[in-house]
Coordinates of C-alpha atoms and ligand atoms in Angstrom, one line a residue:
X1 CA 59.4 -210.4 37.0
X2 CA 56.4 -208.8 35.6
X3 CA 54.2 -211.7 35.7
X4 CA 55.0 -212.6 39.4
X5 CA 52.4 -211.6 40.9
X6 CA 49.8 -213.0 39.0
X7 CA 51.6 -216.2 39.3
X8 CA 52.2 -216.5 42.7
X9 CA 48.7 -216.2 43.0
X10 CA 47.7 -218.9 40.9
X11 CA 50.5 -221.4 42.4
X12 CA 48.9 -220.2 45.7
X13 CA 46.5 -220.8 44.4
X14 CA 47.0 -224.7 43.1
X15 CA 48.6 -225.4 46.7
X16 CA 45.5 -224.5 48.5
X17 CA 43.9 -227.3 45.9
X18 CA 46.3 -229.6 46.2
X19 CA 46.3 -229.8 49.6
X20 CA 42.6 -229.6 49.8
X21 CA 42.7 -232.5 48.0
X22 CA 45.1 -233.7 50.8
X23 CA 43.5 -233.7 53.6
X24 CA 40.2 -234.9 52.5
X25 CA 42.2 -238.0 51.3
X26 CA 44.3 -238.6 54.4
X27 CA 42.0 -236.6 57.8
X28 CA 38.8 -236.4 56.4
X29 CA 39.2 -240.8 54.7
X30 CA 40.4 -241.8 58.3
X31 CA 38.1 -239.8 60.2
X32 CA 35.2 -241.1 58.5
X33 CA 36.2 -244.3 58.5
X34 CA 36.7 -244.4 62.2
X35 CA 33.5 -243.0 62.6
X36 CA 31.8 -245.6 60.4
X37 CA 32.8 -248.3 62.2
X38 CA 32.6 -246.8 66.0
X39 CA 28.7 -246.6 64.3
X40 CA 28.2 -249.9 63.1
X41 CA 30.0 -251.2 66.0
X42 CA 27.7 -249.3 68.4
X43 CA 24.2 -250.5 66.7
X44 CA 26.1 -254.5 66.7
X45 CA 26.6 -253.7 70.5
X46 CA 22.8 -253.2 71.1
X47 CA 21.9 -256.0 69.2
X48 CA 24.3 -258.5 70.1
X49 CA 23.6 -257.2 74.1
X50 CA 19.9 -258.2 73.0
X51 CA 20.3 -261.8 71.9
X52 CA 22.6 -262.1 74.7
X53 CA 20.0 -261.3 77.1
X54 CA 17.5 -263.0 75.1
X55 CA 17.9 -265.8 73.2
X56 CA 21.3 -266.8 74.3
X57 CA 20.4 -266.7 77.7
X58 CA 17.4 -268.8 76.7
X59 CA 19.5 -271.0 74.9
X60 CA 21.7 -272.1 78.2
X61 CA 19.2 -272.1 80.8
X62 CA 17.6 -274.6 78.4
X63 CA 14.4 -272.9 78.2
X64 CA 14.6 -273.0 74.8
X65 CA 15.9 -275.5 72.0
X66 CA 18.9 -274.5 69.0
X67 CA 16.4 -275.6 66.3
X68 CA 14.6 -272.7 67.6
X69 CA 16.8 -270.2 68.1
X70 CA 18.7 -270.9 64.8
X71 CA 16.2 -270.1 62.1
X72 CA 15.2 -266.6 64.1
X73 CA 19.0 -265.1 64.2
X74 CA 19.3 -266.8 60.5
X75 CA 16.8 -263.8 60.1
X76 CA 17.8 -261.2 62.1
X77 CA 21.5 -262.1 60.6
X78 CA 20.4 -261.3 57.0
X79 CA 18.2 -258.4 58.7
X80 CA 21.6 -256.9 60.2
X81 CA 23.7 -258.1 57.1
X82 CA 26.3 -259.7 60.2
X83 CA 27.1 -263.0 60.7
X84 CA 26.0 -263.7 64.5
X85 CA 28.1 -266.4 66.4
X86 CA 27.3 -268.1 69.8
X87 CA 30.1 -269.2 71.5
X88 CA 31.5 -270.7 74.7
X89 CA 34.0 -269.2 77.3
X90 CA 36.5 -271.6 76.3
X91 CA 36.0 -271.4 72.4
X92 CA 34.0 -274.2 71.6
X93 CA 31.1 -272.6 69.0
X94 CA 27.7 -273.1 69.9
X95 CA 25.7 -271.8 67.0
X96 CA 26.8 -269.5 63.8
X97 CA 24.5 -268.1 60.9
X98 CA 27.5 -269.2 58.6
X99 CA 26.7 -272.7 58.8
X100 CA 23.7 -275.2 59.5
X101 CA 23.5 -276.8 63.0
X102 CA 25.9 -279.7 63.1
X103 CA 26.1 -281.6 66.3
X104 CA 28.1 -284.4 65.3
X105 CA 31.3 -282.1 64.6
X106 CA 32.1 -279.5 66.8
X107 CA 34.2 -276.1 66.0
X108 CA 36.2 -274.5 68.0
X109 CA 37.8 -271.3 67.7
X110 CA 41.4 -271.6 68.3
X111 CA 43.7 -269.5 71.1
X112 CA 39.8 -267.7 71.7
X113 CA 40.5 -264.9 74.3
X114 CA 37.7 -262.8 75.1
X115 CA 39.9 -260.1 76.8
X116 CA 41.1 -259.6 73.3
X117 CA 39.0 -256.4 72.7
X118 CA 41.4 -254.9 76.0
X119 CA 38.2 -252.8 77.5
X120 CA 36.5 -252.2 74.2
X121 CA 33.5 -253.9 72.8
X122 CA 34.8 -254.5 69.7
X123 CA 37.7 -256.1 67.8
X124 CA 38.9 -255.3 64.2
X125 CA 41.1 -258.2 62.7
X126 CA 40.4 -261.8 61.2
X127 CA 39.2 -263.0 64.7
X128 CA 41.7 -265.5 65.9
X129 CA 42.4 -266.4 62.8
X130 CA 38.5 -267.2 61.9
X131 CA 38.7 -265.0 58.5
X132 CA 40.5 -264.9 55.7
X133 CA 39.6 -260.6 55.9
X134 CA 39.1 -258.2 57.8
X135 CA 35.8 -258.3 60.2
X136 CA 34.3 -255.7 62.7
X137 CA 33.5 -258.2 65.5
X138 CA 31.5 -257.1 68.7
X139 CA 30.9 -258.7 71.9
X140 CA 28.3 -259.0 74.4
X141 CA 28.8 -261.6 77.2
X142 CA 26.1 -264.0 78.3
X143 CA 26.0 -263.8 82.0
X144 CA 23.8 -265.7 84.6
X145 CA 24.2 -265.7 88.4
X146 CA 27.1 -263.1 87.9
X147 CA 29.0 -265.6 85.9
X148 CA 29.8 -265.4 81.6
X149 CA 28.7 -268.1 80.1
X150 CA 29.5 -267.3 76.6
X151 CA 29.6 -264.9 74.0
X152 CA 27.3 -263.3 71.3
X153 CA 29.8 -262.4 69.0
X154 CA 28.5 -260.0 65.7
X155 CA 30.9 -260.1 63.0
X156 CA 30.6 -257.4 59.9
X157 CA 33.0 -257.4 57.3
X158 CA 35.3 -254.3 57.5
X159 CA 34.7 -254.3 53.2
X160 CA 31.4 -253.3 53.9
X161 CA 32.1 -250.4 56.2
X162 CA 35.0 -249.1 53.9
X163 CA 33.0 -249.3 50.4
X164 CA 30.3 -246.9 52.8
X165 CA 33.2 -244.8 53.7
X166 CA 34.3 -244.5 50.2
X167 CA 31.5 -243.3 49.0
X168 CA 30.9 -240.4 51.4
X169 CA 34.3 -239.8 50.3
X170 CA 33.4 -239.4 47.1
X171 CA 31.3 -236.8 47.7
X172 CA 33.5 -235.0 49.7
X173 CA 36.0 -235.0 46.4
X174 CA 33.0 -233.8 44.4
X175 CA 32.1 -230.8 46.6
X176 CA 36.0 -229.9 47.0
X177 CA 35.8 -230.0 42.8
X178 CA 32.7 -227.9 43.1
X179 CA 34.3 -225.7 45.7
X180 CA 37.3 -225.3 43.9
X181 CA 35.7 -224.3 40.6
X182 CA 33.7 -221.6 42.3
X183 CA 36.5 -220.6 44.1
X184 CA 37.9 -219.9 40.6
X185 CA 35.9 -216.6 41.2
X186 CA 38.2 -215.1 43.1
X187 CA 41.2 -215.4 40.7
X188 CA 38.4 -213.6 38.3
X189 CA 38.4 -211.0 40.7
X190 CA 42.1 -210.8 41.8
X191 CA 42.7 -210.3 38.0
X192 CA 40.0 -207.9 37.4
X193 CA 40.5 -205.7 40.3
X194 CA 43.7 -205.9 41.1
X195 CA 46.1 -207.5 38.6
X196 CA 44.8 -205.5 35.5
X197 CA 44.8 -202.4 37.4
X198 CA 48.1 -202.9 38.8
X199 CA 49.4 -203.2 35.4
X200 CA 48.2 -200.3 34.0
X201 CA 49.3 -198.6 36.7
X202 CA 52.9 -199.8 36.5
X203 CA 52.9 -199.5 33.1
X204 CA 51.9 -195.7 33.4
X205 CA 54.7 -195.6 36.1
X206 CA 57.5 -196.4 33.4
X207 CA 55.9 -194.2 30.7
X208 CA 56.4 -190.9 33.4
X209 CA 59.8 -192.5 34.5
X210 CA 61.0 -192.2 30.6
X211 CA 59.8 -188.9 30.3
X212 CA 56.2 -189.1 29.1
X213 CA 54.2 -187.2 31.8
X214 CA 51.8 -187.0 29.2
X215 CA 50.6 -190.7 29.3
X216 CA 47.3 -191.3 29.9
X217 CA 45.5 -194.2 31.6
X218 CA 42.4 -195.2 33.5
X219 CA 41.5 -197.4 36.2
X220 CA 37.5 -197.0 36.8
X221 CA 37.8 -198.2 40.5
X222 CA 37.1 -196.9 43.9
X223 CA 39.1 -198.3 46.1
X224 CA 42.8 -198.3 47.4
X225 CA 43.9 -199.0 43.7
X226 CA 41.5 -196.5 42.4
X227 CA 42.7 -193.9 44.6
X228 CA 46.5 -194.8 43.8
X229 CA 46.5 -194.7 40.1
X230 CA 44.4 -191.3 40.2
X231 CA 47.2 -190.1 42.4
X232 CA 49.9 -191.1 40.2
X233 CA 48.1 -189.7 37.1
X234 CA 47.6 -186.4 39.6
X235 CA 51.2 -186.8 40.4
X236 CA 52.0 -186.8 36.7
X237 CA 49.9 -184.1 35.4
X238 CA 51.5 -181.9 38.2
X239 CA 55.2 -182.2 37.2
X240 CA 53.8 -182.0 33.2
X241 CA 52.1 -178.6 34.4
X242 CA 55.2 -177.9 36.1
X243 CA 57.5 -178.9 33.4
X244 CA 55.5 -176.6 30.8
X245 CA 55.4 -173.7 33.2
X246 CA 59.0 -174.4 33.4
X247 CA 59.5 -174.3 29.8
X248 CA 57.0 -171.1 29.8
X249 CA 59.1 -169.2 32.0
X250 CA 62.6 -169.5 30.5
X251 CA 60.9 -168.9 27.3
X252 CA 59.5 -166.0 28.8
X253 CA 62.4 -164.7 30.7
X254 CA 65.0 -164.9 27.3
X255 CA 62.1 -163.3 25.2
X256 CA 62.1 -160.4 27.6
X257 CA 66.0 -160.5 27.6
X258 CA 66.4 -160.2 23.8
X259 CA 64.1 -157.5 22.7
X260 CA 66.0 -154.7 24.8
X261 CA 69.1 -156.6 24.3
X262 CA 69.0 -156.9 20.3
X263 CA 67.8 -152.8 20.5
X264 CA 70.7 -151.9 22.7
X265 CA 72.6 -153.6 20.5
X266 CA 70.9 -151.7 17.3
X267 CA 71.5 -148.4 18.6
X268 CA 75.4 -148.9 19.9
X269 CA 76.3 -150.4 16.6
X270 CA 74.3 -147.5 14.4
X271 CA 76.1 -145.2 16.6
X272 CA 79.9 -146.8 15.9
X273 CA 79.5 -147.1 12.4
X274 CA 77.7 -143.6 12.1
X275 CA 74.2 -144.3 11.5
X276 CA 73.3 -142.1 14.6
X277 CA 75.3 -138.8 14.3
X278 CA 76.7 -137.4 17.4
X279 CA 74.3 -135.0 17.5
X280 CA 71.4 -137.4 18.1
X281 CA 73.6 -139.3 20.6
X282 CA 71.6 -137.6 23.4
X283 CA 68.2 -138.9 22.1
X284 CA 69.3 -142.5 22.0
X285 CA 71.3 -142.3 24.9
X286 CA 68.1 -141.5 26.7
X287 CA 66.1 -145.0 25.2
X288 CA 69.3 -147.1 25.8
X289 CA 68.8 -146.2 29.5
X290 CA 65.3 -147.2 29.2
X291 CA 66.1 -150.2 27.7
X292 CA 69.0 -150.7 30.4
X293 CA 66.6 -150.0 33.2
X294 CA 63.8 -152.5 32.1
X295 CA 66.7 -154.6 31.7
X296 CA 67.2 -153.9 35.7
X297 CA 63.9 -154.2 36.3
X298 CA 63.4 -157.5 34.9
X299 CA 66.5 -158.9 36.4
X300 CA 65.6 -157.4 40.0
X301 CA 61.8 -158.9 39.4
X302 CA 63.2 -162.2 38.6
X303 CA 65.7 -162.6 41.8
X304 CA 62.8 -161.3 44.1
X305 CA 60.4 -164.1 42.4
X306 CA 63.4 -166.3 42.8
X307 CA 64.1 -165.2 46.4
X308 CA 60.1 -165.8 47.3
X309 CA 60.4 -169.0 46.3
X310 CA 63.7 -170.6 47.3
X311 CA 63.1 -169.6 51.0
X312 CA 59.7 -170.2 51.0
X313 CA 58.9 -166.2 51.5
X314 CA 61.1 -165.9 55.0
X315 CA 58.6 -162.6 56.4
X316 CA 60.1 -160.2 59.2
X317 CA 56.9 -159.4 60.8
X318 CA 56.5 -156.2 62.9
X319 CA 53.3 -154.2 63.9
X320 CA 53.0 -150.9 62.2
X321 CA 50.7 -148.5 60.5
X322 CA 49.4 -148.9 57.4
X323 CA 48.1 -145.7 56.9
X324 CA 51.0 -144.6 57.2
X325 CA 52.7 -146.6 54.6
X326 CA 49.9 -145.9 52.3
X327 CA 50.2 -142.1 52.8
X328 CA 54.1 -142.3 51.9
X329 CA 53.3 -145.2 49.0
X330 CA 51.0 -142.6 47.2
X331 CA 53.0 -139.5 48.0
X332 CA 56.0 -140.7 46.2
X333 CA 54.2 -141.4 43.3
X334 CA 53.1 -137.9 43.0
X335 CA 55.6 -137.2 40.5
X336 CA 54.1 -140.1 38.1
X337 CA 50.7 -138.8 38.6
X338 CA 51.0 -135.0 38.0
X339 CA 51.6 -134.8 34.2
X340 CA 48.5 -137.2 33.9
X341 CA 46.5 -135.2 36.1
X342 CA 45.9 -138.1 37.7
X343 CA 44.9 -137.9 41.5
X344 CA 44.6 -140.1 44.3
X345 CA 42.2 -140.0 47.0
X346 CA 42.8 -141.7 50.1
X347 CA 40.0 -143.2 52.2
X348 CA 41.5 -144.3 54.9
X349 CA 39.5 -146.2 58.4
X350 CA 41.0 -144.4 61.6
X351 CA 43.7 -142.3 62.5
X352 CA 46.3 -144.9 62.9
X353 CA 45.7 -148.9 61.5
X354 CA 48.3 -151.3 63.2
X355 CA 49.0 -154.2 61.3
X356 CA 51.0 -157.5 61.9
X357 CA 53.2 -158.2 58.4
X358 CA 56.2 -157.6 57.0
X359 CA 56.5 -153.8 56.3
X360 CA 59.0 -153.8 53.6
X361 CA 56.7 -156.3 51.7
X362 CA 53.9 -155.1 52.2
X363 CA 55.3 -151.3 50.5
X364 CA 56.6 -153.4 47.8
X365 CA 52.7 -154.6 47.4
X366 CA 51.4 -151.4 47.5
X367 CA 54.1 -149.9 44.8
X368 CA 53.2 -152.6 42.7
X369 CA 49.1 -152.1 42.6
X370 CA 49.9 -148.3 42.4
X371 CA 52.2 -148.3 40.1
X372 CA 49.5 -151.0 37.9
X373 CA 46.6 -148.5 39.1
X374 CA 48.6 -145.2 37.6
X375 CA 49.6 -147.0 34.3
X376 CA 46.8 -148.4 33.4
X377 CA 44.3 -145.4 33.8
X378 CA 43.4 -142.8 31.8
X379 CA 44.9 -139.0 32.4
X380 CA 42.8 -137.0 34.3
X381 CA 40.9 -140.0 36.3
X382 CA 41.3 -141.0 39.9
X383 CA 42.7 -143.4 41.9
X384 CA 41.0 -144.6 45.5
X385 CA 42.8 -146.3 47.9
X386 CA 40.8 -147.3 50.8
X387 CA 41.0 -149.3 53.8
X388 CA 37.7 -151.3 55.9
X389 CA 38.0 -153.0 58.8
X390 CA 36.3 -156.0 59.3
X391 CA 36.5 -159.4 62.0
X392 CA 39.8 -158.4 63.1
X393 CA 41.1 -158.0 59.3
X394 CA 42.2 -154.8 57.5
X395 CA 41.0 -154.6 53.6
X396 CA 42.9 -152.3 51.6
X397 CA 41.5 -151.5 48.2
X398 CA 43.2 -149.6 45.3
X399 CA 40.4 -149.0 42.8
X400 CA 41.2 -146.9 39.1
X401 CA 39.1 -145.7 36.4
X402 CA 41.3 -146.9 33.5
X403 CA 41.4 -149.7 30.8
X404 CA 40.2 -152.5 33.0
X405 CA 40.8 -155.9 32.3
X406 CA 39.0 -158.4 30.2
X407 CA 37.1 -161.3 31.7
X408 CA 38.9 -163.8 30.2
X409 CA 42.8 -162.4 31.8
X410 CA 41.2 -162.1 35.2
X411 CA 42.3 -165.8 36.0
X412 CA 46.0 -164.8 34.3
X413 CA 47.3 -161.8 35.3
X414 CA 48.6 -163.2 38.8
X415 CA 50.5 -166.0 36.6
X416 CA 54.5 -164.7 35.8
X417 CA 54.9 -162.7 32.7
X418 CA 51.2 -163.0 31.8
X419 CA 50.4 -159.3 30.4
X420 CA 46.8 -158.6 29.1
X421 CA 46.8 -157.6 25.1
X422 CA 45.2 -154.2 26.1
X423 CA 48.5 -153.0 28.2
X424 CA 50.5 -153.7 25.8
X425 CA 50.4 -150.4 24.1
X426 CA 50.1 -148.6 27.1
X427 CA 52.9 -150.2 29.1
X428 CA 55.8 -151.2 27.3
X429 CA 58.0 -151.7 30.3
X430 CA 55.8 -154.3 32.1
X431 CA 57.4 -157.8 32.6
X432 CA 53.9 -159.2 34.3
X433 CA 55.9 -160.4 37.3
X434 CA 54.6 -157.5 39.5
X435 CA 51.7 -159.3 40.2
X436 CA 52.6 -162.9 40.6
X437 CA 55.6 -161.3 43.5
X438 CA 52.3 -159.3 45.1
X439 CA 50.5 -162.8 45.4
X440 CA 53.5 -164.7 46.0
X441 CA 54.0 -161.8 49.3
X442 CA 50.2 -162.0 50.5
X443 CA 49.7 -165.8 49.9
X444 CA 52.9 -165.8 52.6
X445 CA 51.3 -163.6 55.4
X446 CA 48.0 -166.6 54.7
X447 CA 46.1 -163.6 53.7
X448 CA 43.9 -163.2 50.3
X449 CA 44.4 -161.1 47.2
X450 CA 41.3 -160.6 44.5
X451 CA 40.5 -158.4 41.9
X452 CA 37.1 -157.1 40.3
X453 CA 37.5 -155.1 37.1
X454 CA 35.4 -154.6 34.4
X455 CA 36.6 -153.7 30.7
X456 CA 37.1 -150.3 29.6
X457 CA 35.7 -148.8 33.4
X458 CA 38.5 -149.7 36.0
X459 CA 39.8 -152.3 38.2
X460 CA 39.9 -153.0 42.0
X461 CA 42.6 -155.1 43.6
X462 CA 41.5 -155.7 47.1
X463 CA 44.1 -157.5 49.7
X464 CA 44.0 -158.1 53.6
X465 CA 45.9 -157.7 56.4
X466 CA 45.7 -158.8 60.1
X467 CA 44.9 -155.7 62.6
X468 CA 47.7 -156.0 65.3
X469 CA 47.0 -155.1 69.1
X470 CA 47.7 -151.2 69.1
X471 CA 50.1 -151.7 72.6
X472 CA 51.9 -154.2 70.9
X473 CA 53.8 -152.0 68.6
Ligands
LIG1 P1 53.7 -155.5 35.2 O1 54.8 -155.6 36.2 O2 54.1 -155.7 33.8 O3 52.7 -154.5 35.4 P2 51.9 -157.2 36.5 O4 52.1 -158.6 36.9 O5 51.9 -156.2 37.6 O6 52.9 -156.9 35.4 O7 50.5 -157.1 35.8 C1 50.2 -158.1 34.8 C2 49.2 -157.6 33.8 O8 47.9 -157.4 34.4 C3 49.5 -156.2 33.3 O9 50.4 -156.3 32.2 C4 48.2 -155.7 32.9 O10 47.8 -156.3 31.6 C5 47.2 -156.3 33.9 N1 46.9 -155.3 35.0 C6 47.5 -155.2 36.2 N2 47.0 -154.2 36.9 C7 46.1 -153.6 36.1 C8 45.2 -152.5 36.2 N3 45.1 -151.8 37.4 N4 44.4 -152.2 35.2 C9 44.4 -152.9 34.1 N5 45.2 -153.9 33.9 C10 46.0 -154.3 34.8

């Protein structure tokens, strides 16, 4: 099976030899053959047409003697390596180049029928029975007052014409070997550029298929195949990323789950046995409702992330004002702000700022960057939230003064759970999916989110929003 392709190629290969080899020796043999003799037939035609109208004629009108004309077509016999015969209508042979002159006994050429070459000039066979092989034999009449008197009768041996024809055969069989060896290239190339890379390719193909998305391969080419086996290695790397990410995130989620779990579990068990007493239960009553509401938290984060996701964010889109939103967004986190002295100043483009997007999202974006914005900032700073209007789009940007974030986490904190190492202290609550659901929200409404922050001075999340026709609220 694996091998199939290559060796259908090659037995494709060995038939277009094979009948290469074929036709030269059936077509190409006959076909130069026939044309051979239609050649040597056509030259014997001239020439025999010549003594005819020469000598022959000559020869019967008497102007001229056999001892004469004997010794000259002798010559032009050996000349034309073809035996030249003169002959009467009735058979009777006048003169041949085979044989001296003999007077006394006279041959005749049995059952002789000149119609024999039916329309042609010439005749292939042993000439009624004249040869003991085959001859070429071509005909020219001798005429005189509209009347033949004989023949000139040119006869070649077809031995002759057939050794010629083998030996342009010959060469025909050594260019075919010559072609065919050259053509030996392309099975070069077939393996080359397509077998070896088709292999590597399917073997990558069962590596991923038993579970190593790892594998590695390359195939240094730029075509079709090229293109194909860096999409399958693509291909691969994308369900490894998405396989670790994957692993990542349950990891992630049952870390998150245990460590308020396995304290929950501390306190409730020093508090039966009598670790905690009663009078403390208030105290640790207060941290296991923390730790129950991070717990809350985390699962509600997780279902909206989930949610997002499954339906491919399904947005309920509806004009309204984001000024307004934003006034009530910050208002309700007075209460956050006030024992950090932190305040927020709103810098807000017009009166009234229609939007098109889904209002419920869109507060959940803002809580988010707020709530990031108020945690991560230092008491008595402040917080601007300000919105620019620009080609038709609204930018809203919530900029703090508080621990930044470093250069290196900038590309991270939109991934889930990712948390940089300097909130840690300072927000013990965080599951780092606040940010990956505020991309995953914007990303649906085809808008942009970025951030600019600088260690240790603040940080500026900036996101936009199509303006909405004002009547069409
Ligand atoms: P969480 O819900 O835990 O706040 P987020 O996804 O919203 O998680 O944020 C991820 C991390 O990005 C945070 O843990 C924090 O390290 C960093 N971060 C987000 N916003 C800010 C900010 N305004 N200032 C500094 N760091 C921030």
């Amino acid at each position: 099976m694996r091998k199939t392709l290559y060796l259908k190629f090659l037995l494709g290969y060995l038939i277009f030899g094979c009948f290469g080899f074929l036709v030269v020796a059936t077509f190409v043999s006959s076909m130069t053959l026939e044309h051979l003799k239609r050649e040597r037939a056509d030259a014997l035609y001239k020439e025999a047409t010549l003594i005819a109208n020469t000598y022959a004629a000559d020869l019967y009108d008497n102007e001229i003697s056999l001892e004469i004309v004997k010794p000259q077509l002798d010559a032009l016999s050996t000349y034309l390596s073809a035996e030249i015969w003169i002959i009467n209508p009735s058979g009777r042979m006048i003169m041949t180049t085979n044989a001296p002159l003999d007077v006394e006994h006279e041959t005749v050429v049995e059952n002789f029928d000149p119609t024999v070459t039916s329309g042609s000039y010439y005749a292939v066979g042993h000439f009624f029975d004249s040869f003991s092989e085959d001859m070429l034999s071509v005909f020219a009449p001798i005429t005189s007052n509209y009347k033949v008197r004989g023949y000139v009768v040119l006869h070649v041996a077809m031995s002759s014409i057939r050794s010629s024809s083998e030996s342009l055969l010959n060469i025909s069989y050594i260019m075919l070997v010559i072609f065919f060896l050259l053509s030996l290239t392309i099975l070069i190339f077939f393996t080359e550029m397509v077998y070896i890379p088709l292999r590597k390719i399917t073997v990558a193909t069962e590596q991923y298929a038993s579970g190593n998305l790892h594998y590695e391969f390359q195939v240094d080419s730029e075509d079709e195949i090229g293109y194909l086996a860096a999409s399958l290695s693509y291909m691969a790397s994308e369900l490894a990323r998405g396989e670790d990410n994957q692993k990542k995130f349950i990891a992630n989620v049952s870390h998150d789950f245990r460590s308020p779990l396995t304290s929950v579990k501390g306190y409730l068990e020093a508090m039966q046995d009598g670790t905690i007493p009663p009078e403390l239960y208030g105290k640790y009553l207060d941290i296991l409702l923390n730790e129950t509401d991070r717990l809350i938290k985390l699962t509600n984060s997780l279902l909206t992330l989930n949610n997002l996701n499954m339906k491919g964010v399904v947005l309920e889109k509806t004009v309204f004002d984001i000024n307004q939103i934003i006034r009530s967004t910050a208002a309700s986190f007075e209460g956050t702000c006030r024992p950090k002295h932190i305040g927020i100043d709103l810098v807000l483009t017009g009166d009234r700022m229609p939007v098109l997007a889904d209002k419920t999202k869109i507060e959940q974006v803002l809580y988010n960057l707020l709530d990031n914005a108020i945690k991560f900032s230092h008491a008595e700073s402040s917080i601007r939230i300000e919105t620019t209007e620009k080609h038709g789009k609204i930018f809203i940007s919530v900029k703090d003064h508080g621990i930044g974030i470093p250069k290196d986490s900038l590309k991270l904190i939109f991934d889930r759970f990712y948390k940089t190492d300097l909130s840690r202290g300072k927000d013990k609550k965080g599951t780092g999916l606040g940010l990956s659901i505020t991309k995953e929200i914007i990303q649906a409404h085809n808008e942009n989110i970025n951030v600019i922050s600088t260690e240790g001075v603040g940080s500026e999340f900036i996101f936009s929003l199509p303006v909405a026709d004002e009547d069409a609220e």
